[in-house]
PDB file of C-alpha atoms in Angstrom:
ATOM      1  CA  UNK A   4     -26.348  23.400  33.835  1.00  0.00           C
ATOM      2  CA  UNK A   5     -28.467  23.488  31.219  1.00  0.00           C
ATOM      3  CA  UNK A   6     -26.435  24.633  28.060  1.00  0.00           C
ATOM      4  CA  UNK A   7     -27.615  26.644  24.871  1.00  0.00           C
ATOM      5  CA  UNK A   8     -26.182  26.781  21.888  1.00  0.00           C
ATOM      6  CA  UNK A   9     -27.051  30.768  21.883  1.00  0.00           C
ATOM      7  CA  UNK A  10     -27.657  32.921  24.027  1.00  0.00           C
ATOM      8  CA  UNK A  11     -29.419  36.372  23.389  1.00  0.00           C
ATOM      9  CA  UNK A  12     -28.754  39.437  25.184  1.00  0.00           C
ATOM     10  CA  UNK A  13     -31.130  41.695  25.148  1.00  0.00           C
ATOM     11  CA  UNK A  14     -31.320  45.140  26.913  1.00  0.00           C
ATOM     12  CA  UNK A  15     -35.296  45.929  27.600  1.00  0.00           C
ATOM     13  CA  UNK A  16     -37.203  48.938  28.880  1.00  0.00           C
ATOM     14  CA  UNK A  17     -40.661  49.878  27.696  1.00  0.00           C
ATOM     15  CA  UNK A  18     -43.760  47.497  27.432  1.00  0.00           C
ATOM     16  CA  UNK A  19     -44.171  44.131  28.578  1.00  0.00           C
ATOM     17  CA  UNK A  20     -46.096  42.819  25.771  1.00  0.00           C
ATOM     18  CA  UNK A  21     -43.185  44.457  22.790  1.00  0.00           C
ATOM     19  CA  UNK A  22     -41.134  41.623  24.993  1.00  0.00           C
ATOM     20  CA  UNK A  23     -43.259  39.011  24.840  1.00  0.00           C
ATOM     21  CA  UNK A  24     -43.963  39.889  20.758  1.00  0.00           C
ATOM     22  CA  UNK A  25     -39.683  39.407  20.575  1.00  0.00           C
ATOM     23  CA  UNK A  26     -39.330  36.468  22.528  1.00  0.00           C
ATOM     24  CA  UNK A  27     -41.988  34.642  20.686  1.00  0.00           C
ATOM     25  CA  UNK A  28     -40.502  35.437  17.291  1.00  0.00           C
ATOM     26  CA  UNK A  29     -37.151  34.740  18.407  1.00  0.00           C
ATOM     27  CA  UNK A  30     -37.915  30.835  20.087  1.00  0.00           C
ATOM     28  CA  UNK A  31     -39.970  30.193  16.941  1.00  0.00           C
ATOM     29  CA  UNK A  32     -37.401  30.918  14.494  1.00  0.00           C
ATOM     30  CA  UNK A  33     -33.932  29.858  16.257  1.00  0.00           C
ATOM     31  CA  UNK A  34     -33.682  26.067  17.967  1.00  0.00           C
ATOM     32  CA  UNK A  35     -31.450  25.311  20.940  1.00  0.00           C
ATOM     33  CA  UNK A  36     -31.448  28.519  22.121  1.00  0.00           C
ATOM     34  CA  UNK A  37     -32.378  31.245  25.639  1.00  0.00           C
ATOM     35  CA  UNK A  38     -32.675  34.816  25.951  1.00  0.00           C
ATOM     36  CA  UNK A  39     -31.029  37.111  29.356  1.00  0.00           C
ATOM     37  CA  UNK A  40     -33.566  40.232  29.661  1.00  0.00           C
ATOM     38  CA  UNK A  41     -31.746  43.242  31.553  1.00  0.00           C
ATOM     39  CA  UNK A  42     -33.992  44.964  32.781  1.00  0.00           C
ATOM     40  CA  UNK A  43     -33.245  48.917  32.947  1.00  0.00           C
ATOM     41  CA  UNK A  44     -34.191  50.760  36.372  1.00  0.00           C
ATOM     42  CA  UNK A  45     -36.203  53.106  34.258  1.00  0.00           C
ATOM     43  CA  UNK A  46     -38.351  50.599  32.285  1.00  0.00           C
ATOM     44  CA  UNK A  47     -41.768  52.759  31.657  1.00  0.00           C
ATOM     45  CA  UNK A  48     -44.235  50.250  33.372  1.00  0.00           C
ATOM     46  CA  UNK A  49     -47.070  52.990  33.505  1.00  0.00           C
ATOM     47  CA  UNK A  50     -47.279  52.468  29.868  1.00  0.00           C
ATOM     48  CA  UNK A  51     -47.068  48.795  29.426  1.00  0.00           C
ATOM     49  CA  UNK A  52     -50.513  46.410  28.635  1.00  0.00           C
ATOM     50  CA  UNK A  53     -48.427  43.628  30.559  1.00  0.00           C
ATOM     51  CA  UNK A  54     -47.608  44.140  34.373  1.00  0.00           C
ATOM     52  CA  UNK A  55     -44.197  42.870  35.544  1.00  0.00           C
ATOM     53  CA  UNK A  56     -46.049  39.620  38.040  1.00  0.00           C
ATOM     54  CA  UNK A  57     -48.087  38.346  34.461  1.00  0.00           C
ATOM     55  CA  UNK A  58     -44.451  39.015  31.994  1.00  0.00           C
ATOM     56  CA  UNK A  59     -42.807  36.651  34.595  1.00  0.00           C
ATOM     57  CA  UNK A  60     -45.360  34.083  35.381  1.00  0.00           C
ATOM     58  CA  UNK A  61     -46.009  33.737  31.402  1.00  0.00           C
ATOM     59  CA  UNK A  62     -42.298  33.449  30.358  1.00  0.00           C
ATOM     60  CA  UNK A  63     -42.003  30.513  33.343  1.00  0.00           C
ATOM     61  CA  UNK A  64     -44.958  29.174  31.384  1.00  0.00           C
ATOM     62  CA  UNK A  65     -44.285  28.843  28.249  1.00  0.00           C
ATOM     63  CA  UNK A  66     -40.668  28.843  28.195  1.00  0.00           C
ATOM     64  CA  UNK A  67     -39.180  26.178  31.069  1.00  0.00           C
ATOM     65  CA  UNK A  68     -35.978  28.235  32.066  1.00  0.00           C
ATOM     66  CA  UNK A  69     -35.238  29.800  28.487  1.00  0.00           C
ATOM     67  CA  UNK A  70     -35.382  33.033  29.669  1.00  0.00           C
ATOM     68  CA  UNK A  71     -33.788  34.794  32.250  1.00  0.00           C
ATOM     69  CA  UNK A  72     -34.174  37.797  34.204  1.00  0.00           C
ATOM     70  CA  UNK A  73     -31.141  39.683  35.573  1.00  0.00           C
ATOM     71  CA  UNK A  74     -31.850  40.230  38.777  1.00  0.00           C
ATOM     72  CA  UNK A  75     -29.174  43.139  38.181  1.00  0.00           C
ATOM     73  CA  UNK A  76     -30.471  46.169  37.628  1.00  0.00           C
ATOM     74  CA  UNK A  77     -27.993  48.876  35.585  1.00  0.00           C
ATOM     75  CA  UNK A  78     -28.381  52.512  34.404  1.00  0.00           C
ATOM     76  CA  UNK A  79     -29.040  52.451  30.480  1.00  0.00           C
ATOM     77  CA  UNK A  80     -30.549  54.895  27.956  1.00  0.00           C
ATOM     78  CA  UNK A  81     -29.816  56.984  24.676  1.00  0.00           C
ATOM     79  CA  UNK A  82     -25.610  56.108  24.298  1.00  0.00           C
ATOM     80  CA  UNK A  83     -25.999  53.847  27.804  1.00  0.00           C
ATOM     81  CA  UNK A  84     -26.247  50.411  26.574  1.00  0.00           C
ATOM     82  CA  UNK A  85     -22.564  48.424  26.838  1.00  0.00           C
ATOM     83  CA  UNK A  86     -23.498  48.802  30.652  1.00  0.00           C
ATOM     84  CA  UNK A  87     -26.668  45.965  30.627  1.00  0.00           C
ATOM     85  CA  UNK A  88     -24.868  43.577  28.116  1.00  0.00           C
ATOM     86  CA  UNK A  89     -21.893  43.121  30.346  1.00  0.00           C
ATOM     87  CA  UNK A  90     -23.808  42.848  33.332  1.00  0.00           C
ATOM     88  CA  UNK A  91     -26.356  40.633  31.536  1.00  0.00           C
ATOM     89  CA  UNK A  92     -23.132  38.293  30.169  1.00  0.00           C
ATOM     90  CA  UNK A  93     -21.841  37.934  33.252  1.00  0.00           C
ATOM     91  CA  UNK A  94     -24.756  37.094  35.054  1.00  0.00           C
ATOM     92  CA  UNK A  95     -26.067  34.358  32.195  1.00  0.00           C
ATOM     93  CA  UNK A  96     -22.300  32.512  32.821  1.00  0.00           C
ATOM     94  CA  UNK A  97     -23.870  31.897  36.468  1.00  0.00           C
ATOM     95  CA  UNK A  98     -26.684  30.267  35.360  1.00  0.00           C
ATOM     96  CA  UNK A  99     -26.788  28.264  32.250  1.00  0.00           C
ATOM     97  CA  UNK A 100     -23.680  27.325  29.848  1.00  0.00           C
ATOM     98  CA  UNK A 101     -23.586  28.365  26.171  1.00  0.00           C
ATOM     99  CA  UNK A 102     -21.553  28.398  22.557  1.00  0.00           C
ATOM    100  CA  UNK A 103     -22.242  31.814  21.560  1.00  0.00           C
ATOM    101  CA  UNK A 104     -23.534  34.817  22.407  1.00  0.00           C
ATOM    102  CA  UNK A 105     -25.432  37.506  20.251  1.00  0.00           C
ATOM    103  CA  UNK A 106     -26.206  40.864  21.159  1.00  0.00           C
ATOM    104  CA  UNK A 107     -29.297  42.089  19.857  1.00  0.00           C
ATOM    105  CA  UNK A 108     -31.944  45.416  20.474  1.00  0.00           C
ATOM    106  CA  UNK A 109     -35.142  45.373  21.700  1.00  0.00           C
ATOM    107  CA  UNK A 110     -36.740  46.474  18.465  1.00  0.00           C
ATOM    108  CA  UNK A 111     -35.586  43.999  16.505  1.00  0.00           C
ATOM    109  CA  UNK A 112     -37.246  40.782  15.228  1.00  0.00           C
ATOM    110  CA  UNK A 113     -36.087  37.566  12.782  1.00  0.00           C
ATOM    111  CA  UNK A 114     -37.103  37.575   9.510  1.00  0.00           C
ATOM    112  CA  UNK A 115     -35.617  33.834   8.805  1.00  0.00           C
ATOM    113  CA  UNK A 116     -35.015  30.339  10.516  1.00  0.00           C
ATOM    114  CA  UNK A 117     -31.807  28.776  10.734  1.00  0.00           C
ATOM    115  CA  UNK A 118     -29.536  31.684  12.339  1.00  0.00           C
ATOM    116  CA  UNK A 119     -26.596  29.129  14.281  1.00  0.00           C
ATOM    117  CA  UNK A 120     -26.444  26.712  10.975  1.00  0.00           C
ATOM    118  CA  UNK A 121     -25.321  29.743   9.594  1.00  0.00           C
ATOM    119  CA  UNK A 122     -22.671  31.209  13.096  1.00  0.00           C
ATOM    120  CA  UNK A 123     -21.449  27.853  13.674  1.00  0.00           C
ATOM    121  CA  UNK A 124     -18.365  28.124  11.118  1.00  0.00           C
ATOM    122  CA  UNK A 125     -17.254  31.367  12.964  1.00  0.00           C
ATOM    123  CA  UNK A 126     -16.247  32.270  15.715  1.00  0.00           C
ATOM    124  CA  UNK A 127     -16.908  36.227  16.158  1.00  0.00           C
ATOM    125  CA  UNK A 128     -19.419  38.196  13.682  1.00  0.00           C
ATOM    126  CA  UNK A 129     -18.348  42.212  13.871  1.00  0.00           C
ATOM    127  CA  UNK A 130     -17.232  44.628  11.441  1.00  0.00           C
ATOM    128  CA  UNK A 131     -13.523  45.806  11.603  1.00  0.00           C
ATOM    129  CA  UNK A 132     -13.915  49.321  10.708  1.00  0.00           C
ATOM    130  CA  UNK A 133     -11.227  51.672  12.467  1.00  0.00           C
ATOM    131  CA  UNK A 134     -12.061  55.169  13.433  1.00  0.00           C
ATOM    132  CA  UNK A 135      -9.650  57.843  12.571  1.00  0.00           C
ATOM    133  CA  UNK A 136      -8.257  60.566  14.807  1.00  0.00           C
ATOM    134  CA  UNK A 137     -10.272  63.101  12.456  1.00  0.00           C
ATOM    135  CA  UNK A 138     -13.471  61.865  12.725  1.00  0.00           C
ATOM    136  CA  UNK A 139     -15.812  64.267  13.165  1.00  0.00           C
ATOM    137  CA  UNK A 140     -18.709  62.188  14.304  1.00  0.00           C
ATOM    138  CA  UNK A 141     -19.934  62.165  18.187  1.00  0.00           C
ATOM    139  CA  UNK A 142     -18.650  58.121  18.580  1.00  0.00           C
ATOM    140  CA  UNK A 143     -15.479  58.983  16.730  1.00  0.00           C
ATOM    141  CA  UNK A 144     -14.577  62.740  18.769  1.00  0.00           C
ATOM    142  CA  UNK A 145     -15.551  61.474  21.917  1.00  0.00           C
ATOM    143  CA  UNK A 146     -13.865  57.798  22.152  1.00  0.00           C
ATOM    144  CA  UNK A 147     -10.537  59.239  21.037  1.00  0.00           C
ATOM    145  CA  UNK A 148     -11.139  61.267  24.590  1.00  0.00           C
ATOM    146  CA  UNK A 149     -12.697  58.493  26.312  1.00  0.00           C
ATOM    147  CA  UNK A 150      -9.772  57.870  29.412  1.00  0.00           C
ATOM    148  CA  UNK A 151     -10.915  54.455  30.553  1.00  0.00           C
ATOM    149  CA  UNK A 152     -10.870  53.489  25.941  1.00  0.00           C
ATOM    150  CA  UNK A 153      -7.336  54.669  26.181  1.00  0.00           C
ATOM    151  CA  UNK A 154      -6.195  52.492  29.425  1.00  0.00           C
ATOM    152  CA  UNK A 155      -6.942  49.276  27.385  1.00  0.00           C
ATOM    153  CA  UNK A 156      -5.128  50.303  24.376  1.00  0.00           C
ATOM    154  CA  UNK A 157      -2.282  50.633  26.509  1.00  0.00           C
ATOM    155  CA  UNK A 158      -3.124  47.449  27.927  1.00  0.00           C
ATOM    156  CA  UNK A 159      -3.572  45.872  24.595  1.00  0.00           C
ATOM    157  CA  UNK A 160      -0.204  47.662  23.225  1.00  0.00           C
ATOM    158  CA  UNK A 161      -2.678  49.586  20.031  1.00  0.00           C
ATOM    159  CA  UNK A 162      -3.342  52.229  19.043  1.00  0.00           C
ATOM    160  CA  UNK A 163      -6.292  51.386  16.566  1.00  0.00           C
ATOM    161  CA  UNK A 164      -9.962  52.211  17.521  1.00  0.00           C
ATOM    162  CA  UNK A 165     -12.494  49.733  16.048  1.00  0.00           C
ATOM    163  CA  UNK A 166     -16.352  50.800  15.360  1.00  0.00           C
ATOM    164  CA  UNK A 167     -18.991  47.573  15.240  1.00  0.00           C
ATOM    165  CA  UNK A 168     -22.666  47.751  15.008  1.00  0.00           C
ATOM    166  CA  UNK A 169     -23.903  45.905  18.179  1.00  0.00           C
ATOM    167  CA  UNK A 170     -27.252  44.772  16.799  1.00  0.00           C
ATOM    168  CA  UNK A 171     -26.115  40.670  15.980  1.00  0.00           C
ATOM    169  CA  UNK A 172     -22.585  41.261  16.556  1.00  0.00           C
ATOM    170  CA  UNK A 173     -22.155  37.622  18.053  1.00  0.00           C
ATOM    171  CA  UNK A 174     -18.720  35.907  19.818  1.00  0.00           C
ATOM    172  CA  UNK A 175     -17.791  32.211  21.119  1.00  0.00           C
ATOM    173  CA  UNK A 176     -18.230  32.584  24.898  1.00  0.00           C
ATOM    174  CA  UNK A 177     -14.850  32.180  25.687  1.00  0.00           C
ATOM    175  CA  UNK A 178     -13.907  34.999  23.402  1.00  0.00           C
ATOM    176  CA  UNK A 179     -16.267  37.721  24.702  1.00  0.00           C
ATOM    177  CA  UNK A 180     -15.368  37.070  28.038  1.00  0.00           C
ATOM    178  CA  UNK A 181     -11.614  37.827  27.589  1.00  0.00           C
ATOM    179  CA  UNK A 182     -13.280  40.794  25.851  1.00  0.00           C
ATOM    180  CA  UNK A 183     -14.981  41.503  29.099  1.00  0.00           C
ATOM    181  CA  UNK A 184     -11.951  41.027  31.599  1.00  0.00           C
ATOM    182  CA  UNK A 185     -10.115  43.758  29.442  1.00  0.00           C
ATOM    183  CA  UNK A 186     -13.178  46.072  29.242  1.00  0.00           C
ATOM    184  CA  UNK A 187     -14.110  45.680  33.361  1.00  0.00           C
ATOM    185  CA  UNK A 188     -10.267  46.592  33.834  1.00  0.00           C
ATOM    186  CA  UNK A 189     -10.347  49.936  32.953  1.00  0.00           C
ATOM    187  CA  UNK A 190     -13.936  50.486  32.798  1.00  0.00           C
ATOM    188  CA  UNK A 191     -16.574  50.413  35.681  1.00  0.00           C
ATOM    189  CA  UNK A 192     -19.625  49.350  34.004  1.00  0.00           C
ATOM    190  CA  UNK A 193     -21.912  50.699  37.224  1.00  0.00           C
ATOM    191  CA  UNK A 194     -20.404  53.749  37.582  1.00  0.00           C
ATOM    192  CA  UNK A 195     -20.318  54.630  34.401  1.00  0.00           C
ATOM    193  CA  UNK A 196     -19.002  58.629  33.028  1.00  0.00           C
ATOM    194  CA  UNK A 197     -22.183  60.035  32.482  1.00  0.00           C
ATOM    195  CA  UNK A 198     -20.811  63.102  31.206  1.00  0.00           C
ATOM    196  CA  UNK A 199     -19.083  62.521  27.997  1.00  0.00           C
ATOM    197  CA  UNK A 200     -22.015  59.759  26.911  1.00  0.00           C
ATOM    198  CA  UNK A 201     -21.443  58.298  23.692  1.00  0.00           C
ATOM    199  CA  UNK A 202     -21.703  54.605  21.622  1.00  0.00           C
ATOM    200  CA  UNK A 203     -19.464  53.041  23.975  1.00  0.00           C
ATOM    201  CA  UNK A 204     -20.890  49.101  22.629  1.00  0.00           C
ATOM    202  CA  UNK A 205     -20.312  49.966  19.585  1.00  0.00           C
ATOM    203  CA  UNK A 206     -16.639  50.727  19.731  1.00  0.00           C
ATOM    204  CA  UNK A 207     -15.175  48.686  23.527  1.00  0.00           C
ATOM    205  CA  UNK A 208     -15.975  45.214  21.942  1.00  0.00           C
ATOM    206  CA  UNK A 209     -14.880  45.474  18.891  1.00  0.00           C
ATOM    207  CA  UNK A 210     -11.780  47.234  19.489  1.00  0.00           C
ATOM    208  CA  UNK A 211     -10.733  45.329  22.495  1.00  0.00           C
ATOM    209  CA  UNK A 212     -11.312  41.884  20.061  1.00  0.00           C
ATOM    210  CA  UNK A 213      -9.115  43.391  17.281  1.00  0.00           C
ATOM    211  CA  UNK A 214      -6.476  44.058  20.141  1.00  0.00           C
ATOM    212  CA  UNK A 215      -6.346  40.381  21.564  1.00  0.00           C
ATOM    213  CA  UNK A 216      -7.415  38.419  18.571  1.00  0.00           C
ATOM    214  CA  UNK A 217      -6.716  40.787  15.522  1.00  0.00           C
ATOM    215  CA  UNK A 218      -3.316  38.960  14.577  1.00  0.00           C
ATOM    216  CA  UNK A 219      -4.286  35.354  15.797  1.00  0.00           C
ATOM    217  CA  UNK A 220      -5.455  32.809  12.723  1.00  0.00           C
ATOM    218  CA  UNK A 221      -6.763  30.795  15.200  1.00  0.00           C
ATOM    219  CA  UNK A 222      -9.976  33.207  14.713  1.00  0.00           C
ATOM    220  CA  UNK A 223     -12.435  32.959  11.909  1.00  0.00           C
ATOM    221  CA  UNK A 224     -14.161  36.235  12.151  1.00  0.00           C
ATOM    222  CA  UNK A 225     -17.940  36.335  10.046  1.00  0.00           C
ATOM    223  CA  UNK A 226     -16.392  39.088   6.945  1.00  0.00           C
ATOM    224  CA  UNK A 227     -20.388  39.469   6.705  1.00  0.00           C
ATOM    225  CA  UNK A 228     -20.608  41.109   9.885  1.00  0.00           C
ATOM    226  CA  UNK A 229     -23.168  41.000  11.449  1.00  0.00           C
ATOM    227  CA  UNK A 230     -26.736  39.322  10.722  1.00  0.00           C
ATOM    228  CA  UNK A 231     -29.177  42.006  11.710  1.00  0.00           C
ATOM    229  CA  UNK A 232     -29.847  44.502   9.073  1.00  0.00           C
ATOM    230  CA  UNK A 233     -30.240  48.254  10.239  1.00  0.00           C
ATOM    231  CA  UNK A 234     -30.583  50.532   6.874  1.00  0.00           C
ATOM    232  CA  UNK A 235     -28.103  53.031   7.643  1.00  0.00           C
ATOM    233  CA  UNK A 236     -28.437  54.486   4.377  1.00  0.00           C
ATOM    234  CA  UNK A 237     -31.691  56.749   5.430  1.00  0.00           C
ATOM    235  CA  UNK A 238     -32.916  59.559   8.075  1.00  0.00           C
ATOM    236  CA  UNK A 239     -35.459  56.828   9.118  1.00  0.00           C
ATOM    237  CA  UNK A 240     -33.944  53.856  10.431  1.00  0.00           C
ATOM    238  CA  UNK A 241     -37.470  52.474  10.808  1.00  0.00           C
ATOM    239  CA  UNK A 242     -37.862  49.132   8.745  1.00  0.00           C
ATOM    240  CA  UNK A 243     -40.737  48.758   6.474  1.00  0.00           C
ATOM    241  CA  UNK A 244     -42.903  46.187   5.434  1.00  0.00           C
ATOM    242  CA  UNK A 245     -41.284  45.260   2.429  1.00  0.00           C
ATOM    243  CA  UNK A 246     -37.733  45.620   3.470  1.00  0.00           C
ATOM    244  CA  UNK A 247     -39.234  42.738   5.850  1.00  0.00           C
ATOM    245  CA  UNK A 248     -40.772  40.698   3.329  1.00  0.00           C
ATOM    246  CA  UNK A 249     -37.358  40.820   1.381  1.00  0.00           C
ATOM    247  CA  UNK A 250     -34.808  40.168   3.651  1.00  0.00           C
ATOM    248  CA  UNK A 251     -37.161  37.327   4.826  1.00  0.00           C
ATOM    249  CA  UNK A 252     -36.930  35.746   1.321  1.00  0.00           C
ATOM    250  CA  UNK A 253     -33.228  36.195  -0.147  1.00  0.00           C
ATOM    251  CA  UNK A 254     -30.467  33.982   1.335  1.00  0.00           C
ATOM    252  CA  UNK A 255     -28.013  36.256   2.533  1.00  0.00           C
ATOM    253  CA  UNK A 256     -26.572  36.066   5.795  1.00  0.00           C
ATOM    254  CA  UNK A 257     -29.569  38.751   6.804  1.00  0.00           C
ATOM    255  CA  UNK A 258     -31.681  37.192   9.723  1.00  0.00           C
ATOM    256  CA  UNK A 259     -32.879  39.886  12.119  1.00  0.00           C
ATOM    257  CA  UNK A 260     -33.932  42.896  10.759  1.00  0.00           C
ATOM    258  CA  UNK A 261     -34.422  46.321  13.265  1.00  0.00           C
ATOM    259  CA  UNK A 262     -35.693  49.132  13.441  1.00  0.00           C
ATOM    260  CA  UNK A 263     -39.449  47.834  14.060  1.00  0.00           C
ATOM    261  CA  UNK A 264     -41.718  49.880  15.785  1.00  0.00           C
ATOM    262  CA  UNK A 265     -42.906  48.809  19.215  1.00  0.00           C
ATOM    263  CA  UNK A 266     -46.393  48.614  18.677  1.00  0.00           C
ATOM    264  CA  UNK A 267     -48.593  45.030  19.471  1.00  0.00           C
ATOM    265  CA  UNK A 268     -50.458  45.974  15.260  1.00  0.00           C
ATOM    266  CA  UNK A 269     -47.370  46.849  13.059  1.00  0.00           C
ATOM    267  CA  UNK A 270     -48.048  45.730  10.203  1.00  0.00           C
ATOM    268  CA  UNK A 271     -43.835  44.171  10.546  1.00  0.00           C
ATOM    269  CA  UNK A 272     -44.495  42.294  13.528  1.00  0.00           C
ATOM    270  CA  UNK A 273     -48.363  41.245  12.302  1.00  0.00           C
ATOM    271  CA  UNK A 274     -46.593  39.641   8.952  1.00  0.00           C
ATOM    272  CA  UNK A 275     -44.311  37.950  10.965  1.00  0.00           C
ATOM    273  CA  UNK A 276     -46.012  36.099  13.774  1.00  0.00           C
ATOM    274  CA  UNK A 277     -48.537  35.417  10.215  1.00  0.00           C
ATOM    275  CA  UNK A 278     -45.447  34.161   8.521  1.00  0.00           C
ATOM    276  CA  UNK A 279     -44.292  32.075  10.928  1.00  0.00           C
ATOM    277  CA  UNK A 280     -46.783  30.528  12.852  1.00  0.00           C
ATOM    278  CA  UNK A 281     -47.125  32.158  16.569  1.00  0.00           C
ATOM    279  CA  UNK A 282     -50.055  34.378  15.501  1.00  0.00           C
ATOM    280  CA  UNK A 283     -52.999  35.267  17.212  1.00  0.00           C
ATOM    281  CA  UNK A 284     -56.295  34.246  16.187  1.00  0.00           C
ATOM    282  CA  UNK A 285     -59.879  34.210  17.507  1.00  0.00           C
ATOM    283  CA  UNK A 286     -59.616  30.310  17.911  1.00  0.00           C
ATOM    284  CA  UNK A 287     -57.084  30.980  21.105  1.00  0.00           C
ATOM    285  CA  UNK A 288     -58.555  34.221  22.437  1.00  0.00           C
ATOM    286  CA  UNK A 289     -57.755  32.972  25.839  1.00  0.00           C
ATOM    287  CA  UNK A 290     -53.942  33.773  25.269  1.00  0.00           C
ATOM    288  CA  UNK A 291     -52.088  36.955  26.723  1.00  0.00           C
ATOM    289  CA  UNK A 292     -50.687  37.679  22.524  1.00  0.00           C
ATOM    290  CA  UNK A 293     -54.487  38.187  22.213  1.00  0.00           C
ATOM    291  CA  UNK A 294     -55.807  40.039  24.628  1.00  0.00           C
ATOM    292  CA  UNK A 295     -53.029  42.781  24.040  1.00  0.00           C
ATOM    293  CA  UNK A 296     -53.337  42.597  20.355  1.00  0.00           C
ATOM    294  CA  UNK A 297     -57.568  43.855  21.558  1.00  0.00           C
ATOM    295  CA  UNK A 298     -56.198  45.829  23.671  1.00  0.00           C
ATOM    296  CA  UNK A 299     -53.756  47.710  21.379  1.00  0.00           C
ATOM    297  CA  UNK A 300     -56.543  48.352  18.830  1.00  0.00           C
ATOM    298  CA  UNK A 301     -58.992  49.605  20.989  1.00  0.00           C
ATOM    299  CA  UNK A 302     -56.164  52.478  22.401  1.00  0.00           C
ATOM    300  CA  UNK A 303     -54.899  52.932  19.134  1.00  0.00           C
ATOM    301  CA  UNK A 304     -58.734  53.609  18.109  1.00  0.00           C
ATOM    302  CA  UNK A 305     -59.432  55.471  21.073  1.00  0.00           C
ATOM    303  CA  UNK A 306     -56.174  57.521  20.088  1.00  0.00           C
ATOM    304  CA  UNK A 307     -57.612  58.341  16.567  1.00  0.00           C
ATOM    305  CA  UNK A 308     -61.050  59.199  18.052  1.00  0.00           C
ATOM    306  CA  UNK A 309     -59.338  61.653  20.769  1.00  0.00           C
ATOM    307  CA  UNK A 310     -57.481  62.732  17.673  1.00  0.00           C
ATOM    308  CA  UNK A 311     -59.905  63.703  15.354  1.00  0.00           C
ATOM    309  CA  UNK A 312     -61.911  65.704  18.082  1.00  0.00           C
ATOM    310  CA  UNK A 313     -59.149  67.992  19.010  1.00  0.00           C
ATOM    311  CA  UNK A 314     -58.984  68.952  15.747  1.00  0.00           C
ATOM    312  CA  UNK A 315     -62.946  69.328  14.925  1.00  0.00           C
ATOM    313  CA  UNK A 316     -62.111  71.699  18.352  1.00  0.00           C
ATOM    314  CA  UNK A 317     -59.255  73.561  16.696  1.00  0.00           C
ATOM    315  CA  UNK A 318     -62.044  74.218  13.676  1.00  0.00           C
ATOM    316  CA  UNK A 319     -64.265  75.449  15.755  1.00  0.00           C
TER     317      UNK A 319
END
């Protein structure tokens, strides 16, 4: 069984061309890593420029087993992601070995290399914020009345519920295995309660971790937290080109950014492709990414033309 330094777990639900762009980004900026993808049962195949067959063919030819597609497809959606990461981890453990698992979203990209050099000094990278019972947020109110989470707290002999950003969080494999064992003893991720969906992944993982290891002096937690930058301080969470450039040039613990628009010609995507050399040019016009680029330019052009026509007709 081949062993990797980092396994990246990514739930995906649309546009294989964007998934390919993210895969190229990850492998260019990370050495000795693997990726496991969970394909949502409601994946938007219709609007993807690449078929599932072409996608599988491409990752087989270019990544030599480094990209794993989870054969299990569990329901996912807004406030409905935790089961994809648990399923990914379970399946990955049966086919590859790895030191760390890192949890990513499908709309984030790396902006600089050498993540492993940063995380290898730690066992875990998460937040340690407690959610008070007086919390008025959706996550706060839902978590405090979650019967499955209550079972976990009883098992861990604690009342503390924690929150952590999921994107860019990471765990050593054995630690995450123990965390998932506790979660799945109390929570059936294949039969999730859809009556009160909330971001369980932001609560279950950190709550169980701190419940298991909070008092241990043998666990080295990254106090800086996750390696992904998300602009929580404003209404729009979409990362600008200016922010991408800034994070790619600084020396902080930030290696990834989110959210990046899922358009192949997005300025942030173009900047990173050119900066790190996984861009497409006229010299590789037979490559799948070049074809996607041309298709997307044409699609955007036609959308602008049709939109202009509609506006003109309204004035007539």
